[in-house]
Amino acid sequence: MLQLIENEKIRKVVNGKRVITKKPELLAPAGSLEKLKVAVHYGADAVFIGGQEFGLRSNADNFSIEEMREGVEFANKYGAVVYVTTNIFAHNENMDGLEEYLQAIEGAGVKGIIVADPLIIETCRRVAPKLEIHLSTQQSLSNWKAVKYWKQEGLHRVVLAREVGAEEMLKMKQEVDIEIEAFVHGAMCIAYSGRCVLSNHMTARDSNRGGCCQSCRWDYDLYENVGGEEKALFNEGDAPFAMSPKDLKLIESIPHMIELGIDSLKVEGRMKSIHYIATVISVYRKVIDAYCADPDNFKIKKEWLEELDRCANRATASAFFEGEPSYKQQMFGFHAPKMKWDFAGLVLDYDQTTNMVTLQQRNYFKPGDTIEFFGPEIDSFKMEVGQIWDEEGQEIEVANHPLQIVKFKVDRPLFKFNMMRKENK
Amino acid sequence: MKKPELLVTPKSVDHIKALIEAGADAFVIGEQKFGLRLAGEFNVNDVEQATTIIHEAGKKVYVAVNAIFHNDRLDDLDDYLKDMQRIGVDALLFGDPAVVMAVRELGITIPLHWNPETIATNWFQVNYWNERGAKRAVLARELSLDEVVEIKENANAEIEVQVHGMTAMFQSKRSLLGNYFLYRDEVMEIENRKENKNMFLHDKERKNKYPIYEDLNGTHIFSPNDMCLIDELTELFEAGIDSLKFDGVLQTEGYITTVTNCYRQAIDAYFDNGEDAYDEMKDELLEKIEEIQPAIRPLDTGFIFKETVY
Ligand code: SF4
């Protein structure tokens, strides 16, 4: 680990024991109200959501102002806060309606917005001054002087470019007193964010207004032009040229990030399932809490890492935090999905006297399947499914209707919002 | 009406003389340590020499400091800016706010041009950076003609628009070519190819070829076509666009010189002899460019007449 500056704001020694005084915020994505509730329930300190305009995920389910209000109420009840991403680079035609929109967000009780375009920064300051303004990663913020610039412009927080390493973050923290948010988990652009218009050219969809088609993940053939002759730079059977990055995973670097004093640790993925959000957030929650409670005796548990892998369908890597990424942090050739567990059900209720769980089915399962329950109140456990009944009390051979309500016996107590996953054979 | 500036990108100090002859009004030069995707590599001495030549001819020289900077280059950036101040170049191109900060701290008096490429998409941003010292904004190439004209109407800064050449589509900090060869265990390959920038990606589905190279700033990928607005300049002229840029990155000196001269003729025809004179000669100018256009680089009009959705 790097040489760290003494900083009372981050850590101090109490009775000869080192303690962390500054716990970073764990920031979760939420593409819907249900996801927001799950994120908060599984330990997020903050969630970021998209509104119906000015955000970069035009396909993700986005929130209406009404839903934002409900989401904020729910989050606040648990001491969590909500941010709204409004991170497009606007074209002239996108400028209408911005003021009303920002005022509505402010009115819904949202704590801050995540912004890239100075148009939205300045408009927000003017018409919705209660909102915090966070600079989006779309501005590719990569050095401390630029951080200082945005601090002078009055921003509350900056989200760094994904290309920034640990040592660079340390310098930024030393030079500028501003909140820093950094990505810790999820899919990432292989380009500097905001500096890729592959999709504009290939599909006429504007990536800086949410239209990215992930053109970087397609396969290309590499050639060289030698005096007008085209020469292939690959051999028969070689994997094609690819720019697909492995997904970011910094679970093992969390202690390092906490020691750097990073203010917010961000998980990416507003389009991901509630199973993904629950799994990722709960694991990061455990790591942050365990490290902050006793940094000197902290050890990452194998079961946490295994748990995190249960919702991964792509290979993962640490990208730039631990140094310049090599080819090992990219994906070449064909990689089979590696998801070993599927989300199979959401606990709605548990009857202590009959030991019966009431579950909303989210994926096909049947008696004899190996399943696992997990959730913030329980230690994960595996079991084999016995008899299953439907809502009317009729025994069924298989739970194969999406969102079907079913009941079966589980010996250990469960809680609302616990989740059930099924092993993929 | 004011004649727009014809801005070009020379490949070398010697090339500048030919381009002055061909009718260029202004030049973008610099080095990859500070500037992005330049046609030629000019170290500080070259910039000094070039500036003398350009100023003697009564033309303008702009230096690119529009890289995305990381901490490790900030100190050198300060020294570089001081060199530019001493040399007396006419403008500095920037995208990273670190340049604005450095210019303020060092008391640099060279005017700034805001040139972040893809993200310069609306007039509010143009005016925002104008208030922070940018005398000119270089618009994103992904805008339509209507958007360009509307920005010009509302902008307090000068507006520069690319009218010819390749455009960058992608910049990654990663060494994507090097990584590809490393993955295949062919470490030497990329080192041997770094200088001659003639690799491209073939997109079989779209039948496109995208030039690609690596430098200090990472990996760059370019548009499959060269944009060419030689016969579509009327509306840009009428809108009063201040500077028309021909980006000659990855083109040969001869090509850059000939194309520069075609645009010179187009601008002069329109402003000296009127719209009819331009209309009469524009097809001929287009043919002249088509004749020297490399077969691998089809011409198109970029996004000027193309809508994007999202
Ligand atoms: S194409 Fe790839 S690198 Fe470009 S914006 Fe989309 S995800 Fe990012």
mmCIF file of C-alpha atoms and ligand atoms in Angstrom, chain A residues 57 138 188-199 207-208 211-217 220 243 245, chain B residues 169-171, ligand 1:
data_model
loop_
_atom_site.group_PDB
_atom_site.id
_atom_site.type_symbol
_atom_site.label_atom_id
_atom_site.label_comp_id
_atom_site.label_asym_id
_atom_site.label_seq_id
_atom_site.Cartn_x
_atom_site.Cartn_y
_atom_site.Cartn_z
ATOM 1 C CA ARG A 57 -29.187 5.432 -20.100
ATOM 2 C CA GLN A 138 -18.174 11.839 -18.568
ATOM 3 C CA MET A 188 -16.933 0.047 -17.872
ATOM 4 C CA CYS A 189 -16.109 1.940 -21.048
ATOM 5 C CA ILE A 190 -12.799 1.070 -22.612
ATOM 6 C CA ALA A 191 -12.560 4.628 -23.948
ATOM 7 C CA TYR A 192 -12.253 7.745 -21.857
ATOM 8 C CA SER A 193 -15.901 8.412 -21.057
ATOM 9 C CA GLY A 194 -17.344 11.111 -23.259
ATOM 10 C CA ARG A 195 -14.568 10.644 -25.807
ATOM 11 C CA CYS A 196 -16.109 7.787 -27.762
ATOM 12 C CA VAL A 197 -18.462 8.275 -30.687
ATOM 13 C CA LEU A 198 -18.092 4.818 -32.227
ATOM 14 C CA SER A 199 -21.844 4.321 -32.001
ATOM 15 C CA SER A 207 -23.288 7.838 -27.268
ATOM 16 C CA ASN A 208 -23.064 11.103 -25.359
ATOM 17 C CA GLY A 211 -27.331 5.965 -27.449
ATOM 18 C CA CYS A 212 -24.163 3.881 -27.064
ATOM 19 C CA CYS A 213 -24.502 0.428 -28.651
ATOM 20 C CA GLN A 214 -21.315 -0.895 -27.068
ATOM 21 C CA SER A 215 -19.681 -0.949 -30.466
ATOM 22 C CA CYS A 216 -16.348 -1.386 -28.700
ATOM 23 C CA ARG A 217 -17.365 -4.918 -27.823
ATOM 24 C CA TYR A 220 -12.733 -6.323 -35.752
ATOM 25 C CA MET A 243 -11.533 -3.836 -27.195
ATOM 26 C CA PRO A 245 -12.724 -4.664 -21.139
ATOM 27 C CA MET B 169 -14.086 8.440 -32.930
ATOM 28 C CA PHE B 170 -12.416 6.994 -29.898
ATOM 29 C CA GLN B 171 -9.621 7.472 -27.393
HETATM 30 S S1 SF4 C 1 -18.790 1.958 -27.534
HETATM 31 FE FE1 SF4 C 1 -17.751 1.136 -25.722
HETATM 32 S S2 SF4 C 1 -16.221 2.636 -25.151
HETATM 33 FE FE2 SF4 C 1 -17.666 3.623 -26.561
HETATM 34 S S3 SF4 C 1 -19.164 4.640 -25.219
HETATM 35 FE FE3 SF4 C 1 -19.950 2.626 -25.753
HETATM 36 S S4 SF4 C 1 -19.283 1.234 -24.072
HETATM 37 FE FE4 SF4 C 1 -18.060 3.114 -23.977
#
